[in-house]
Tab-separated table of C-alpha atoms in Angstrom:
chain	number	residue	atom	x	y	z
A	9	UNK	CA	-108.155	58.668	-90.551
A	10	UNK	CA	-105.759	60.936	-89.820
A	11	UNK	CA	-102.716	61.485	-87.967
A	12	UNK	CA	-102.410	62.961	-84.205
A	13	UNK	CA	-101.850	66.544	-84.449
A	14	UNK	CA	-104.611	67.110	-87.237
A	15	UNK	CA	-106.955	65.280	-84.982
A	16	UNK	CA	-105.969	66.896	-81.958
A	17	UNK	CA	-106.517	70.598	-83.587
A	18	UNK	CA	-110.097	69.527	-85.187
A	19	UNK	CA	-111.352	67.914	-81.775
A	20	UNK	CA	-109.796	70.872	-79.479
A	21	UNK	CA	-111.352	73.439	-82.044
A	22	UNK	CA	-115.010	71.737	-82.048
A	23	UNK	CA	-114.671	71.679	-78.134
A	24	UNK	CA	-114.060	75.123	-78.004
A	25	UNK	CA	-116.543	76.239	-80.347
A	26	UNK	CA	-119.064	74.091	-78.147
A	27	UNK	CA	-118.023	75.847	-75.161
A	28	UNK	CA	-118.341	78.958	-76.857
A	29	UNK	CA	-121.738	78.507	-77.825
A	30	UNK	CA	-122.631	77.235	-74.043
A	31	UNK	CA	-121.490	80.741	-73.112
A	32	UNK	CA	-124.014	82.429	-75.424
A	33	UNK	CA	-121.248	84.058	-77.397
A	34	UNK	CA	-120.475	84.614	-81.149
A	35	UNK	CA	-117.248	84.147	-82.367
A	36	UNK	CA	-116.802	88.119	-82.872
A	37	UNK	CA	-117.888	88.555	-79.486
A	38	UNK	CA	-115.315	85.865	-77.769
A	39	UNK	CA	-112.600	87.630	-80.178
A	40	UNK	CA	-113.173	91.070	-78.636
A	41	UNK	CA	-113.415	89.482	-74.939
A	42	UNK	CA	-109.715	88.003	-75.575
A	43	UNK	CA	-108.318	91.091	-77.848
A	44	UNK	CA	-108.226	89.050	-80.992
A	45	UNK	CA	-109.581	89.429	-84.542
A	46	UNK	CA	-112.789	87.191	-85.231
A	47	UNK	CA	-110.830	85.334	-87.786
A	48	UNK	CA	-108.283	84.172	-85.389
A	49	UNK	CA	-111.145	82.494	-83.068
A	50	UNK	CA	-112.895	80.923	-86.471
A	51	UNK	CA	-109.294	79.447	-87.422
A	52	UNK	CA	-108.830	77.668	-84.104
A	53	UNK	CA	-112.499	76.226	-84.156
A	54	UNK	CA	-112.258	74.681	-87.628
A	55	UNK	CA	-108.920	73.270	-86.802
A	56	UNK	CA	-107.294	75.261	-89.654
A	57	UNK	CA	-104.530	76.828	-87.379
A	58	UNK	CA	-103.074	75.382	-83.842
A	59	UNK	CA	-103.328	77.233	-80.851
A	60	UNK	CA	-100.880	78.012	-77.848
A	61	UNK	CA	-102.107	76.464	-74.486
A	62	UNK	CA	-102.042	80.371	-73.142
A	63	UNK	CA	-104.668	81.022	-76.226
A	64	UNK	CA	-106.879	78.125	-74.897
A	65	UNK	CA	-106.594	79.185	-71.383
A	66	UNK	CA	-107.772	82.959	-72.326
A	67	UNK	CA	-110.539	81.402	-74.195
A	68	UNK	CA	-111.606	79.061	-71.316
A	69	UNK	CA	-111.756	82.000	-68.684
A	70	UNK	CA	-113.544	84.134	-71.265
A	71	UNK	CA	-116.196	81.080	-71.643
A	72	UNK	CA	-116.106	80.681	-67.979
A	73	UNK	CA	-115.158	77.053	-68.046
A	74	UNK	CA	-114.671	75.827	-64.613
A	75	UNK	CA	-114.228	71.876	-64.893
A	76	UNK	CA	-110.807	71.337	-63.887
A	77	UNK	CA	-110.336	67.946	-65.634
A	78	UNK	CA	-111.845	69.397	-69.170
A	79	UNK	CA	-109.493	72.396	-68.978
A	80	UNK	CA	-106.482	70.171	-68.290
A	81	UNK	CA	-107.337	67.808	-71.117
A	82	UNK	CA	-107.787	70.720	-73.499
A	83	UNK	CA	-104.497	72.323	-72.705
A	84	UNK	CA	-102.769	68.934	-73.009
A	85	UNK	CA	-104.496	68.768	-76.522
A	86	UNK	CA	-103.287	72.159	-77.047
A	87	UNK	CA	-99.710	71.644	-75.556
A	88	UNK	CA	-99.405	68.651	-78.055
A	89	UNK	CA	-99.328	70.605	-81.130
A	90	UNK	CA	-96.477	72.387	-80.063
A	91	UNK	CA	-96.605	74.704	-76.918
A	92	UNK	CA	-94.447	73.757	-74.337
A	93	UNK	CA	-95.929	76.093	-71.326
A	94	UNK	CA	-97.437	73.395	-69.360
A	95	UNK	CA	-94.709	70.823	-68.920
A	96	UNK	CA	-95.787	66.923	-68.398
A	97	UNK	CA	-93.414	64.484	-67.244
A	98	UNK	CA	-92.675	62.566	-70.299
A	99	UNK	CA	-91.430	66.111	-72.020
A	100	UNK	CA	-88.074	64.993	-70.215
A	101	UNK	CA	-87.974	62.259	-72.592
A	102	UNK	CA	-88.611	64.354	-75.716
A	103	UNK	CA	-85.140	63.533	-77.126
A	104	UNK	CA	-85.858	59.465	-77.175
A	105	UNK	CA	-89.880	59.572	-77.750
A	106	UNK	CA	-91.119	60.080	-81.231
A	107	UNK	CA	-93.935	62.777	-81.486
A	108	UNK	CA	-96.562	59.587	-82.036
A	109	UNK	CA	-95.800	57.971	-78.827
A	110	UNK	CA	-95.879	61.197	-77.101
A	111	UNK	CA	-99.123	62.022	-78.306
A	112	UNK	CA	-100.340	58.774	-77.226
A	113	UNK	CA	-99.333	59.177	-73.794
A	114	UNK	CA	-100.819	62.471	-73.564
A	115	UNK	CA	-104.226	60.934	-74.796
A	116	UNK	CA	-103.499	58.047	-71.877
A	117	UNK	CA	-102.605	60.531	-69.071
A	118	UNK	CA	-106.273	62.167	-69.796
A	119	UNK	CA	-108.459	59.614	-70.351
A	120	UNK	CA	-110.854	58.206	-68.282
A	121	UNK	CA	-111.093	54.846	-69.577
A	122	UNK	CA	-109.012	52.708	-72.269
A	123	UNK	CA	-110.351	49.661	-74.153
A	124	UNK	CA	-107.811	47.791	-76.087
A	125	UNK	CA	-107.515	44.788	-78.018
A	126	UNK	CA	-103.849	43.157	-77.748
A	127	UNK	CA	-102.825	40.342	-80.329
A	128	UNK	CA	-99.063	40.185	-79.943
A	129	UNK	CA	-97.406	41.672	-76.575
A	130	UNK	CA	-98.965	42.527	-72.936
A	131	UNK	CA	-100.226	45.919	-72.794
A	132	UNK	CA	-97.657	48.501	-71.870
A	133	UNK	CA	-99.598	49.635	-68.938
A	134	UNK	CA	-99.170	45.884	-67.576
A	135	UNK	CA	-95.708	45.081	-68.231
A	136	UNK	CA	-92.747	44.080	-65.829
A	137	UNK	CA	-89.769	45.934	-66.459
A	138	UNK	CA	-88.096	42.917	-67.351
A	139	UNK	CA	-90.644	42.255	-69.940
A	140	UNK	CA	-90.485	45.995	-71.229
A	141	UNK	CA	-87.073	45.906	-71.755
A	142	UNK	CA	-87.523	42.674	-73.897
A	143	UNK	CA	-90.101	44.114	-76.054
A	144	UNK	CA	-88.271	47.573	-76.439
A	145	UNK	CA	-84.928	45.854	-77.333
A	146	UNK	CA	-87.038	43.632	-80.053
A	147	UNK	CA	-89.309	46.596	-81.284
A	148	UNK	CA	-86.524	49.058	-81.991
A	149	UNK	CA	-83.356	48.188	-83.862
A	150	UNK	CA	-79.788	49.522	-82.646
A	151	UNK	CA	-80.650	50.731	-79.482
A	152	UNK	CA	-77.708	51.657	-76.952
A	153	UNK	CA	-78.246	50.921	-73.241
A	154	UNK	CA	-78.736	54.446	-72.268
A	155	UNK	CA	-81.723	54.994	-74.834
A	156	UNK	CA	-83.171	51.636	-73.601
A	157	UNK	CA	-83.456	52.298	-70.361
A	158	UNK	CA	-84.993	55.712	-70.951
A	159	UNK	CA	-87.484	54.060	-73.283
A	160	UNK	CA	-88.469	51.542	-70.325
A	161	UNK	CA	-88.426	54.158	-67.819
A	162	UNK	CA	-91.192	55.843	-69.700
A	163	UNK	CA	-93.005	52.309	-70.179
A	164	UNK	CA	-92.987	52.050	-66.509
A	165	UNK	CA	-93.771	55.809	-65.982
A	166	UNK	CA	-97.230	55.476	-67.671
A	167	UNK	CA	-98.502	52.643	-65.476
A	168	UNK	CA	-98.976	55.511	-62.649
A	169	UNK	CA	-102.321	56.241	-64.361
A	170	UNK	CA	-103.618	52.687	-62.867
A	171	UNK	CA	-102.554	54.176	-59.403
A	172	UNK	CA	-103.632	57.690	-59.558
A	173	UNK	CA	-106.655	59.114	-57.162
A	174	UNK	CA	-108.853	58.478	-60.396
A	175	UNK	CA	-107.058	55.937	-61.999
A	176	UNK	CA	-107.651	54.874	-65.328
A	177	UNK	CA	-110.351	52.279	-66.177
A	178	UNK	CA	-108.522	49.564	-68.263
A	179	UNK	CA	-110.654	46.948	-70.100
A	180	UNK	CA	-108.140	44.765	-72.130
A	181	UNK	CA	-108.711	41.760	-74.253
A	182	UNK	CA	-105.718	39.729	-75.034
A	183	UNK	CA	-105.117	37.213	-77.605
A	184	UNK	CA	-103.937	33.707	-76.747
A	185	UNK	CA	-100.853	34.530	-78.498
A	186	UNK	CA	-99.906	37.269	-76.103
A	187	UNK	CA	-99.687	34.593	-73.081
A	188	UNK	CA	-97.767	31.786	-75.026
A	189	UNK	CA	-95.327	34.184	-76.740
A	190	UNK	CA	-92.272	33.798	-74.890
A	191	UNK	CA	-90.687	37.382	-74.717
A	192	UNK	CA	-87.399	37.565	-73.002
A	193	UNK	CA	-86.993	34.102	-71.706
A	194	UNK	CA	-88.913	31.411	-69.190
A	195	UNK	CA	-88.095	33.522	-66.155
A	196	UNK	CA	-89.277	36.866	-67.549
A	197	UNK	CA	-92.470	35.508	-69.052
A	198	UNK	CA	-93.404	33.721	-65.689
A	199	UNK	CA	-93.143	36.852	-63.941
A	200	UNK	CA	-95.174	38.777	-66.643
A	201	UNK	CA	-97.810	36.260	-66.047
A	202	UNK	CA	-98.164	36.690	-62.360
A	203	UNK	CA	-98.300	40.602	-63.149
A	204	UNK	CA	-101.092	39.831	-65.403
A	205	UNK	CA	-103.089	37.949	-62.307
A	206	UNK	CA	-102.235	40.479	-60.079
A	207	UNK	CA	-103.542	43.563	-62.370
A	208	UNK	CA	-106.758	41.682	-63.278
A	209	UNK	CA	-107.778	41.545	-59.543
A	210	UNK	CA	-107.634	45.419	-59.520
A	211	UNK	CA	-110.871	47.175	-59.524
A	212	UNK	CA	-110.010	49.439	-62.295
A	213	UNK	CA	-108.725	46.512	-64.432
A	214	UNK	CA	-110.788	44.026	-66.368
A	215	UNK	CA	-108.855	41.487	-68.289
A	216	UNK	CA	-110.228	38.714	-70.718
A	217	UNK	CA	-108.363	36.052	-72.950
A	218	UNK	CA	-109.437	35.201	-76.018
A	219	UNK	CA	-108.303	31.481	-76.843
A	220	UNK	CA	-107.390	30.245	-79.768
A	221	UNK	CA	-110.519	27.673	-79.713
A	222	UNK	CA	-112.330	31.067	-80.329
A	223	UNK	CA	-111.219	30.751	-84.043
A	224	UNK	CA	-111.299	33.599	-86.519
A	225	UNK	CA	-112.431	36.897	-84.975
A	226	UNK	CA	-113.041	40.694	-85.711
A	227	UNK	CA	-109.706	41.352	-84.160
A	228	UNK	CA	-107.366	39.530	-86.515
A	229	UNK	CA	-106.759	42.691	-88.503
A	230	UNK	CA	-104.914	43.860	-85.420
A	231	UNK	CA	-104.576	45.650	-82.219
A	232	UNK	CA	-106.519	48.894	-81.362
A	233	UNK	CA	-107.116	51.239	-78.435
A	234	UNK	CA	-110.119	53.289	-77.630
A	235	UNK	CA	-109.772	55.986	-75.423
A	236	UNK	CA	-112.704	57.571	-73.713
A	237	UNK	CA	-112.857	60.864	-71.623
A	238	UNK	CA	-115.460	61.827	-69.034
A	239	UNK	CA	-118.275	64.245	-70.141
A	240	UNK	CA	-116.398	64.863	-73.343
A	241	UNK	CA	-117.208	61.950	-75.625
A	242	UNK	CA	-116.565	63.884	-78.627
A	243	UNK	CA	-113.112	63.729	-77.722
A	244	UNK	CA	-112.898	60.003	-77.909
A	245	UNK	CA	-110.452	58.415	-80.269
A	246	UNK	CA	-109.120	55.172	-81.721
A	247	UNK	CA	-105.757	54.648	-82.041
A	248	UNK	CA	-103.904	52.339	-84.535
A	249	UNK	CA	-100.480	51.730	-83.863
A	250	UNK	CA	-97.963	51.006	-86.964
A	251	UNK	CA	-94.184	50.541	-86.913
A	252	UNK	CA	-93.251	53.963	-87.727
A	253	UNK	CA	-96.515	56.026	-86.943
A	254	UNK	CA	-99.848	56.032	-85.530
A	255	UNK	CA	-103.278	56.702	-86.593
A	256	UNK	CA	-106.168	58.204	-85.207
A	257	UNK	CA	-109.799	57.665	-85.944
A	258	UNK	CA	-112.121	60.132	-84.726
A	259	UNK	CA	-115.512	60.035	-86.903
A	260	UNK	CA	-118.289	58.823	-85.103
A	261	UNK	CA	-119.003	56.149	-87.455
A	262	UNK	CA	-115.044	54.880	-86.534
A	263	UNK	CA	-115.889	55.152	-83.046
A	264	UNK	CA	-119.165	53.171	-83.252
A	265	UNK	CA	-117.424	50.352	-85.512
A	266	UNK	CA	-114.512	49.569	-83.148
A	267	UNK	CA	-116.785	49.827	-80.136
A	268	UNK	CA	-118.925	47.359	-81.620
A	269	UNK	CA	-115.715	45.248	-82.626
A	270	UNK	CA	-114.680	45.660	-79.119
A	271	UNK	CA	-117.995	44.414	-77.697
A	272	UNK	CA	-117.985	41.386	-79.955
A	273	UNK	CA	-114.346	40.594	-78.892
A	274	UNK	CA	-115.700	40.797	-75.058
A	275	UNK	CA	-118.206	38.441	-75.825
A	276	UNK	CA	-116.520	35.433	-77.691
A	277	UNK	CA	-113.578	35.879	-74.765
A	278	UNK	CA	-113.456	34.019	-71.651
A	279	UNK	CA	-114.761	35.743	-68.850
A	280	UNK	CA	-112.861	37.463	-66.433
A	281	UNK	CA	-112.909	34.557	-63.708
A	282	UNK	CA	-111.924	32.056	-66.689
A	283	UNK	CA	-109.225	34.107	-68.232
A	284	UNK	CA	-107.538	33.959	-64.639
A	285	UNK	CA	-107.980	30.408	-64.608
A	286	UNK	CA	-106.783	30.233	-68.267
A	287	UNK	CA	-103.509	32.238	-67.401
A	288	UNK	CA	-102.669	30.390	-64.343
A	289	UNK	CA	-102.813	26.976	-66.280
A	290	UNK	CA	-100.220	28.489	-68.710
A	291	UNK	CA	-98.216	29.834	-65.864
A	292	UNK	CA	-98.445	26.054	-64.238
A	293	UNK	CA	-97.350	24.463	-67.531
A	294	UNK	CA	-94.280	26.448	-67.985
């Protein structure tokens, strides 16, 4: 269990080490190709030191890596550790976004799939502007209007991953409490339920409701997110959000445990069709 930067360094290093091996190079040969000392390559591969995006690009070129999506992901991992060579839309909000939130957005922007359990609020990718504003105001004390506006803009901009040419595949399990907690008042909540119904009909979104009738379940310990990356399963990561920080779990056994937990939640949740009916019934009763 580690914080984002340490996880990224280790994952980035492991991936670069595997790519070097695939290219048939020793660490010394790789170092000579890019004009470094062998020890620098070793430190990068073990995650002992950070690496700039420009250095990652040199190594990827030396290893003849042409996969654009993989290159982009690895550049994001490097950039998140302090490099600013490659700009992303959320960089414009550095003044209002804590590092852990930027870490989360960088993973979300490059993932191909996201599985999430939510026990209290609607997932950020499915929130309406009014709901997002109400949640943000409640979650962060002392926000002035300008900062609040910026955080809501970020929340809405994140939703572009669902509208991309290759959209993120989102599978969300929502505890019934998410649907019944009246965030922002009746009108805001009514529009949010309508938004969930519309989103659930998108081909890239799967939405299931875990009703109170299901009783105690493995998700009562709290929400979590599993990010998956196409053709690079070693970079998959579980993210646990806390009030002041996020924890990233990336060991194989952690990923297996949370994957099994999510599969169990899917099994106990209503089907996608029944979930839509369930949401509609709550909406009708308001």
